[in-house]
Amino acid sequence: MTITTLVTHSGGFHADELLSSVILTRLFPDAVLMRTRDTDWTTPGQDRIIYDVGRDYDAAELIFDHHQRPNPLREDGQPYSSFGLIWKHYGQDYLRAMSVPEADIDDIHSSIDRGFVLPVDLLDNGALEPSVAGPLAGMTLPVLLETLKPAFDNRSAGADDTAFMEALPVARAFVEAAVNTKAAKRRAETMVEQAIVEAGDSPILELPMGMPFRSAIEKAGADHMLFVIHPRDDDWALTTIRKGGGTFESRADLPEAWAGLSDAALEDASGVSGAKFCHNARFIAVASSRDGIIQMAKQAVADVS
């Protein structure tokens, strides 16, 4: 079976079919993307994938619409949009096409479905009020993508199709960034897990470079850890560990006496030669050397005790 055509509806567009197109055009780069409501094209055929149009959902027939009744639902009862359906059936192949390691495919597929795809599905189906985002309601990805539609009074021929094709690489950048971020997080978790083993009972975790670390620390149950150190370009950083993903509160703050100081003033306050900077909010400090940052980290631990 060769897919020669990707069929979605014509006219104005929403985030779900735009993001679906990102997935499908990556997997079927030689297929023509057709925007139409012509029933000759929105009727299933083995040479085409139809999505967000056609009033049917049948993966065997390669049609993925969600506007019919009954509409397709996840196991937990939450509704799919075309994006969710396409991600369900083609998301893992898309991750492989992006060179995600096979061992991480299931985890990243599920994570992106929960954190990236599902919100799009809910908004598209009216199952999530935009107002829940508060002042950021106008900054959600679906809203931003739909601002790329032509103005209501732009009646020029092909305006919607042109806008759709111009919006496609923008949408692609967000999907690829989401995948790359998740894949990088998985790589970081492996490195952090090893560093935790090497640190043993120490409340100071040393990493070989800056990377996401909180979730790996939580998964490892390393509740004794208070601070992280790692090299930067020309210096070393000492950072706190947030208590959770939904808060800026740290397990322990850096010493109050360091807050907002830099260079000579921080050297005097800390007694560490090469101390360069401490943020006023006391979540990061910098020193010029590894020895210096270790001294600062030890002082920070002692200040907590």
Tab-separated table of C-alpha atoms in Angstrom:
chain	number	residue	atom	x	y	z
A	1	MET	CA	0.000	0.000	0.000
A	2	THR	CA	1.342	3.397	-1.026
A	3	ILE	CA	-0.117	6.571	0.455
A	4	THR	CA	-0.228	9.173	-2.284
A	5	THR	CA	-2.620	11.713	-0.729
A	6	LEU	CA	-3.206	13.210	2.717
A	7	VAL	CA	-6.742	14.574	2.835
A	8	THR	CA	-8.085	17.120	5.300
A	9	HIS	CA	-10.823	19.721	5.002
A	10	SER	CA	-10.596	23.004	3.144
A	11	GLY	CA	-11.501	26.448	4.491
A	12	GLY	CA	-10.385	27.789	7.847
A	13	PHE	CA	-8.136	25.587	9.920
A	14	HIS	CA	-7.593	24.630	13.535
A	15	ALA	CA	-4.603	23.334	15.430
A	16	ASP	CA	-5.694	19.683	15.350
A	17	GLU	CA	-5.532	19.079	11.596
A	18	LEU	CA	-2.489	21.341	11.294
A	19	LEU	CA	-0.589	19.322	13.905
A	20	SER	CA	-1.858	16.079	12.368
A	21	SER	CA	-0.379	17.245	9.082
A	22	VAL	CA	2.992	17.665	10.779
A	23	ILE	CA	2.988	13.987	11.730
A	24	LEU	CA	1.724	12.666	8.432
A	25	THR	CA	3.886	14.761	6.114
A	26	ARG	CA	6.948	13.520	7.986
A	27	LEU	CA	5.915	9.894	7.561
A	28	PHE	CA	4.648	10.263	3.977
A	29	PRO	CA	6.850	12.985	2.479
A	30	ASP	CA	5.966	12.096	-1.112
A	31	ALA	CA	2.210	12.292	-0.545
A	32	VAL	CA	0.218	15.305	-1.723
A	33	LEU	CA	-1.514	17.243	1.052
A	34	MET	CA	-5.016	18.013	-0.215
A	35	ARG	CA	-7.474	20.328	1.528
A	36	THR	CA	-10.980	19.587	0.249
A	37	ARG	CA	-14.527	18.674	1.206
A	38	ASP	CA	-15.187	16.868	-2.071
A	39	THR	CA	-16.721	13.504	-1.168
A	40	ASP	CA	-14.751	11.838	-3.956
A	41	TRP	CA	-11.667	12.542	-1.824
A	42	THR	CA	-13.135	12.273	1.677
A	43	THR	CA	-14.344	8.749	0.948
A	44	PRO	CA	-11.829	6.112	2.145
A	45	GLY	CA	-9.391	4.571	-0.300
A	46	GLN	CA	-6.184	2.605	0.232
A	47	ASP	CA	-4.105	5.354	-1.378
A	48	ARG	CA	-5.068	8.073	1.101
A	49	ILE	CA	-5.282	9.048	4.758
A	50	ILE	CA	-8.293	11.193	5.628
A	51	TYR	CA	-8.351	13.247	8.836
A	52	ASP	CA	-10.566	15.843	10.502
A	53	VAL	CA	-13.126	15.329	7.762
A	54	GLY	CA	-15.308	12.463	6.520
A	55	ARG	CA	-17.542	11.925	9.565
A	56	ASP	CA	-16.003	8.578	10.475
A	57	TYR	CA	-13.200	7.037	12.473
A	58	ASP	CA	-11.945	3.734	11.178
A	59	ALA	CA	-8.209	3.139	11.378
A	60	ALA	CA	-8.437	0.135	9.054
A	61	GLU	CA	-10.019	2.391	6.419
A	62	LEU	CA	-7.478	5.178	7.136
A	63	ILE	CA	-10.087	7.749	8.116
A	64	PHE	CA	-9.667	9.767	11.330
A	65	ASP	CA	-12.485	12.225	11.969
A	66	HIS	CA	-14.002	13.117	15.339
A	67	HIS	CA	-17.006	15.291	14.469
A	68	GLN	CA	-19.533	12.433	14.166
A	69	ARG	CA	-21.723	10.900	16.831
A	70	PRO	CA	-20.728	8.913	18.721
A	71	ASN	CA	-17.403	10.684	18.773
A	72	PRO	CA	-14.207	8.736	19.519
A	73	LEU	CA	-13.151	8.769	23.176
A	74	ARG	CA	-10.088	7.726	25.125
A	75	GLU	CA	-10.411	4.920	27.663
A	76	ASP	CA	-10.935	7.545	30.376
A	77	GLY	CA	-13.782	9.143	28.431
A	78	GLN	CA	-11.915	12.223	27.245
A	79	PRO	CA	-12.518	13.135	23.597
A	80	TYR	CA	-10.094	12.818	20.735
A	81	SER	CA	-9.561	15.421	18.069
A	82	SER	CA	-7.989	14.405	14.772
A	83	PHE	CA	-4.582	15.146	16.292
A	84	GLY	CA	-5.134	12.675	19.108
A	85	LEU	CA	-6.294	9.999	16.656
A	86	ILE	CA	-3.333	10.527	14.341
A	87	TRP	CA	-0.938	10.528	17.304
A	88	LYS	CA	-2.509	7.314	18.620
A	89	HIS	CA	-1.976	5.461	15.357
A	90	TYR	CA	1.096	7.147	13.873
A	91	GLY	CA	2.863	8.812	16.796
A	92	GLN	CA	5.249	5.951	17.514
A	93	ASP	CA	6.326	5.744	13.873
A	94	TYR	CA	6.822	9.515	13.947
A	95	LEU	CA	9.124	9.184	16.967
A	96	ARG	CA	11.123	6.523	15.148
A	97	ALA	CA	11.385	8.843	12.155
A	98	MET	CA	12.856	11.418	14.536
A	99	SER	CA	15.468	8.872	15.688
A	100	VAL	CA	14.115	8.465	19.209
A	101	PRO	CA	15.731	5.329	20.726
A	102	GLU	CA	13.416	2.336	20.579
A	103	ALA	CA	13.689	1.836	24.343
A	104	ASP	CA	12.184	5.296	24.905
A	105	ILE	CA	9.399	5.162	22.295
A	106	ASP	CA	6.551	4.023	24.552
A	107	ASP	CA	7.396	6.412	27.380
A	108	ILE	CA	7.821	9.462	25.156
A	109	HIS	CA	4.738	8.627	23.095
A	110	SER	CA	2.622	8.443	26.242
A	111	SER	CA	4.191	11.549	27.771
A	112	ILE	CA	3.584	13.676	24.692
A	113	ASP	CA	0.029	12.366	24.437
A	114	ARG	CA	-0.710	13.495	28.004
A	115	GLY	CA	1.117	16.799	28.011
A	116	PHE	CA	0.940	18.016	24.406
A	117	VAL	CA	-1.729	16.184	22.422
A	118	LEU	CA	-4.513	15.875	24.997
A	119	PRO	CA	-4.768	19.640	25.699
A	120	VAL	CA	-5.197	20.243	21.955
A	121	ASP	CA	-7.891	17.552	21.820
A	122	LEU	CA	-9.772	19.007	24.781
A	123	LEU	CA	-9.706	22.579	23.497
A	124	ASP	CA	-10.780	21.526	20.016
A	125	ASN	CA	-13.774	19.639	21.424
A	126	GLY	CA	-14.810	22.385	23.839
A	127	ALA	CA	-14.043	20.056	26.744
A	128	LEU	CA	-11.601	22.509	28.284
A	129	GLU	CA	-12.405	26.162	28.866
A	130	PRO	CA	-9.673	28.453	27.518
A	131	SER	CA	-10.166	30.577	30.629
A	132	VAL	CA	-8.477	27.920	32.787
A	133	ALA	CA	-5.195	29.323	31.459
A	134	GLY	CA	-6.043	32.666	33.064
A	135	PRO	CA	-4.052	35.605	31.647
A	136	LEU	CA	-2.181	33.157	29.406
A	137	ALA	CA	-5.341	31.922	27.666
A	138	GLY	CA	-4.403	33.791	24.512
A	139	MET	CA	-0.925	32.266	24.510
A	140	THR	CA	-1.823	28.573	24.249
A	141	LEU	CA	-0.453	26.729	21.219
A	142	PRO	CA	-3.863	26.165	19.552
A	143	VAL	CA	-4.701	29.865	19.838
A	144	LEU	CA	-1.310	30.960	18.530
A	145	LEU	CA	-1.487	28.598	15.561
A	146	GLU	CA	-4.956	29.815	14.678
A	147	THR	CA	-3.750	33.421	14.616
A	148	LEU	CA	-1.929	32.378	11.446
A	149	LYS	CA	-5.248	32.074	9.596
A	150	PRO	CA	-6.036	34.850	7.113
A	151	ALA	CA	-8.183	37.757	8.263
A	152	PHE	CA	-11.960	37.259	7.950
A	153	ASP	CA	-12.195	39.764	5.104
A	154	ASN	CA	-9.331	38.313	3.094
A	155	ARG	CA	-11.357	36.739	0.281
A	156	SER	CA	-8.499	36.225	-2.146
A	157	ALA	CA	-8.385	32.906	-3.952
A	158	GLY	CA	-6.456	30.263	-2.039
A	159	ALA	CA	-5.941	32.453	1.039
A	160	ASP	CA	-6.832	29.661	3.475
A	161	ASP	CA	-4.670	27.074	1.716
A	162	THR	CA	-1.723	29.455	1.530
A	163	ALA	CA	-2.040	30.319	5.218
A	164	PHE	CA	-2.283	26.629	6.119
A	165	MET	CA	0.902	25.756	4.260
A	166	GLU	CA	2.702	28.735	5.789
A	167	ALA	CA	1.549	27.687	9.262
A	168	LEU	CA	2.704	24.087	8.781
A	169	PRO	CA	6.435	24.674	9.410
A	170	VAL	CA	5.555	26.753	12.483
A	171	ALA	CA	3.504	23.874	13.871
A	172	ARG	CA	6.269	21.445	12.908
A	173	ALA	CA	8.798	23.390	14.951
A	174	PHE	CA	6.650	23.033	18.078
A	175	VAL	CA	6.032	19.305	17.623
A	176	GLU	CA	9.695	18.580	16.951
A	177	ALA	CA	10.734	20.712	19.914
A	178	ALA	CA	8.364	18.757	22.161
A	179	VAL	CA	9.831	15.450	20.977
A	180	ASN	CA	13.433	16.643	21.232
A	181	THR	CA	12.827	17.996	24.735
A	182	LYS	CA	11.354	14.697	25.913
A	183	ALA	CA	14.181	12.696	24.325
A	184	ALA	CA	16.784	14.979	25.911
A	185	LYS	CA	15.085	14.597	29.283
A	186	ARG	CA	15.371	10.834	29.003
A	187	ARG	CA	19.092	11.122	28.228
A	188	ALA	CA	19.527	13.454	31.177
A	189	GLU	CA	17.702	11.079	33.531
A	190	THR	CA	20.182	8.324	32.712
A	191	MET	CA	23.114	10.620	33.470
A	192	VAL	CA	21.556	11.957	36.675
A	193	GLU	CA	20.741	8.455	37.899
A	194	GLN	CA	24.399	7.483	37.517
A	195	ALA	CA	25.539	10.656	39.289
A	196	ILE	CA	23.176	9.926	42.193
A	197	VAL	CA	24.753	6.498	42.622
A	198	GLU	CA	28.211	8.036	42.611
A	199	ALA	CA	27.209	10.735	45.130
A	200	GLY	CA	26.004	8.189	47.670
A	201	ASP	CA	24.822	9.869	50.882
A	202	SER	CA	26.145	13.303	49.919
A	203	PRO	CA	23.577	16.136	49.833
A	204	ILE	CA	25.524	17.581	46.888
A	205	LEU	CA	25.011	16.132	43.405
A	206	GLU	CA	27.722	16.792	40.827
A	207	LEU	CA	26.718	16.612	37.176
A	208	PRO	CA	29.012	16.737	34.127
A	209	MET	CA	27.037	19.608	32.580
A	210	GLY	CA	23.823	21.578	33.000
A	211	MET	CA	20.770	19.374	32.409
A	212	PRO	CA	17.262	18.689	33.769
A	213	PHE	CA	17.690	16.875	37.077
A	214	ARG	CA	14.705	17.286	39.402
A	215	SER	CA	12.503	14.497	38.048
A	216	ALA	CA	15.361	11.985	38.100
A	217	ILE	CA	16.173	12.923	41.695
A	218	GLU	CA	12.524	12.417	42.635
A	219	LYS	CA	12.306	9.070	40.802
A	220	ALA	CA	15.428	7.876	42.592
A	221	GLY	CA	13.956	8.866	45.962
A	222	ALA	CA	17.090	10.911	46.680
A	223	ASP	CA	15.381	13.064	49.285
A	224	HIS	CA	18.684	13.761	51.034
A	225	MET	CA	20.013	15.811	48.144
A	226	LEU	CA	19.853	19.587	48.555
A	227	PHE	CA	22.096	21.150	45.911
A	228	VAL	CA	23.473	20.461	42.438
A	229	ILE	CA	26.806	21.594	41.004
A	230	HIS	CA	27.961	21.453	37.401
A	231	PRO	CA	30.422	23.149	35.038
A	232	ARG	CA	29.302	25.885	32.658
A	233	ASP	CA	31.302	27.445	29.808
A	234	ASP	CA	34.044	29.104	31.872
A	235	ASP	CA	32.845	28.622	35.431
A	236	TRP	CA	30.798	26.398	37.761
A	237	ALA	CA	27.222	26.714	38.986
A	238	LEU	CA	25.587	25.771	42.281
A	239	THR	CA	21.796	25.440	42.107
A	240	THR	CA	19.008	24.519	44.462
A	241	ILE	CA	16.507	21.679	43.896
A	242	ARG	CA	12.864	22.675	43.611
A	243	LYS	CA	10.380	20.772	45.759
A	244	GLY	CA	8.188	19.980	42.749
A	245	GLY	CA	7.256	20.879	39.206
A	246	GLY	CA	4.488	23.228	40.299
A	247	THR	CA	6.490	25.402	42.655
A	248	PHE	CA	9.594	27.568	42.769
A	249	GLU	CA	10.155	26.675	46.426
A	250	SER	CA	13.461	24.881	46.967
A	251	ARG	CA	14.364	22.062	49.297
A	252	ALA	CA	16.943	24.471	50.704
A	253	ASP	CA	17.967	28.009	49.758
A	254	LEU	CA	21.492	29.300	49.426
A	255	PRO	CA	22.745	31.354	52.411
A	256	GLU	CA	20.882	34.588	52.976
A	257	ALA	CA	24.177	36.434	53.457
A	258	TRP	CA	25.059	35.764	49.800
A	259	ALA	CA	21.842	37.117	48.271
A	260	GLY	CA	22.449	39.537	45.410
A	261	LEU	CA	26.226	39.702	45.910
A	262	SER	CA	28.916	39.324	43.268
A	263	ASP	CA	32.694	39.277	42.878
A	264	ALA	CA	34.625	40.792	45.814
A	265	ALA	CA	31.531	41.265	47.956
A	266	LEU	CA	30.548	37.619	47.543
A	267	GLU	CA	34.120	36.471	48.150
A	268	ASP	CA	34.083	38.396	51.428
A	269	ALA	CA	30.690	37.031	52.472
A	270	SER	CA	31.493	33.419	51.585
A	271	GLY	CA	35.232	33.370	52.210
A	272	VAL	CA	35.621	31.581	48.859
A	273	SER	CA	38.194	32.870	46.399
A	274	GLY	CA	36.648	32.993	42.937
A	275	ALA	CA	33.050	33.323	44.107
A	276	LYS	CA	31.395	35.328	41.333
A	277	PHE	CA	27.633	35.695	41.796
A	278	CYS	CA	24.610	34.722	43.853
A	279	HIS	CA	21.092	35.461	42.655
A	280	ASN	CA	19.021	37.652	44.930
A	281	ALA	CA	16.416	34.848	45.124
A	282	ARG	CA	19.147	32.458	46.333
A	283	PHE	CA	18.555	29.633	43.869
A	284	ILE	CA	21.841	29.843	41.942
A	285	ALA	CA	25.423	30.861	42.663
A	286	VAL	CA	28.511	30.824	40.471
A	287	ALA	CA	32.233	30.364	41.102
A	288	SER	CA	35.205	30.375	38.785
A	289	SER	CA	36.403	26.868	39.641
A	290	ARG	CA	35.229	23.435	40.754
A	291	ASP	CA	37.058	23.767	44.061
A	292	GLY	CA	35.355	27.102	44.673
A	293	ILE	CA	31.874	25.833	43.918
A	294	ILE	CA	32.391	22.769	46.139
A	295	GLN	CA	33.384	25.070	49.004
A	296	MET	CA	30.255	27.147	48.423
A	297	ALA	CA	28.078	24.038	48.238
A	298	LYS	CA	29.458	22.738	51.525
A	299	GLN	CA	28.800	26.106	53.165
A	300	ALA	CA	25.248	26.044	51.827
A	301	VAL	CA	24.694	22.585	53.333
A	302	ALA	CA	26.127	23.738	56.654
A	303	ASP	CA	23.880	26.809	56.588
A	304	VAL	CA	20.829	24.544	56.310
A	305	SER	CA	21.952	22.296	59.145
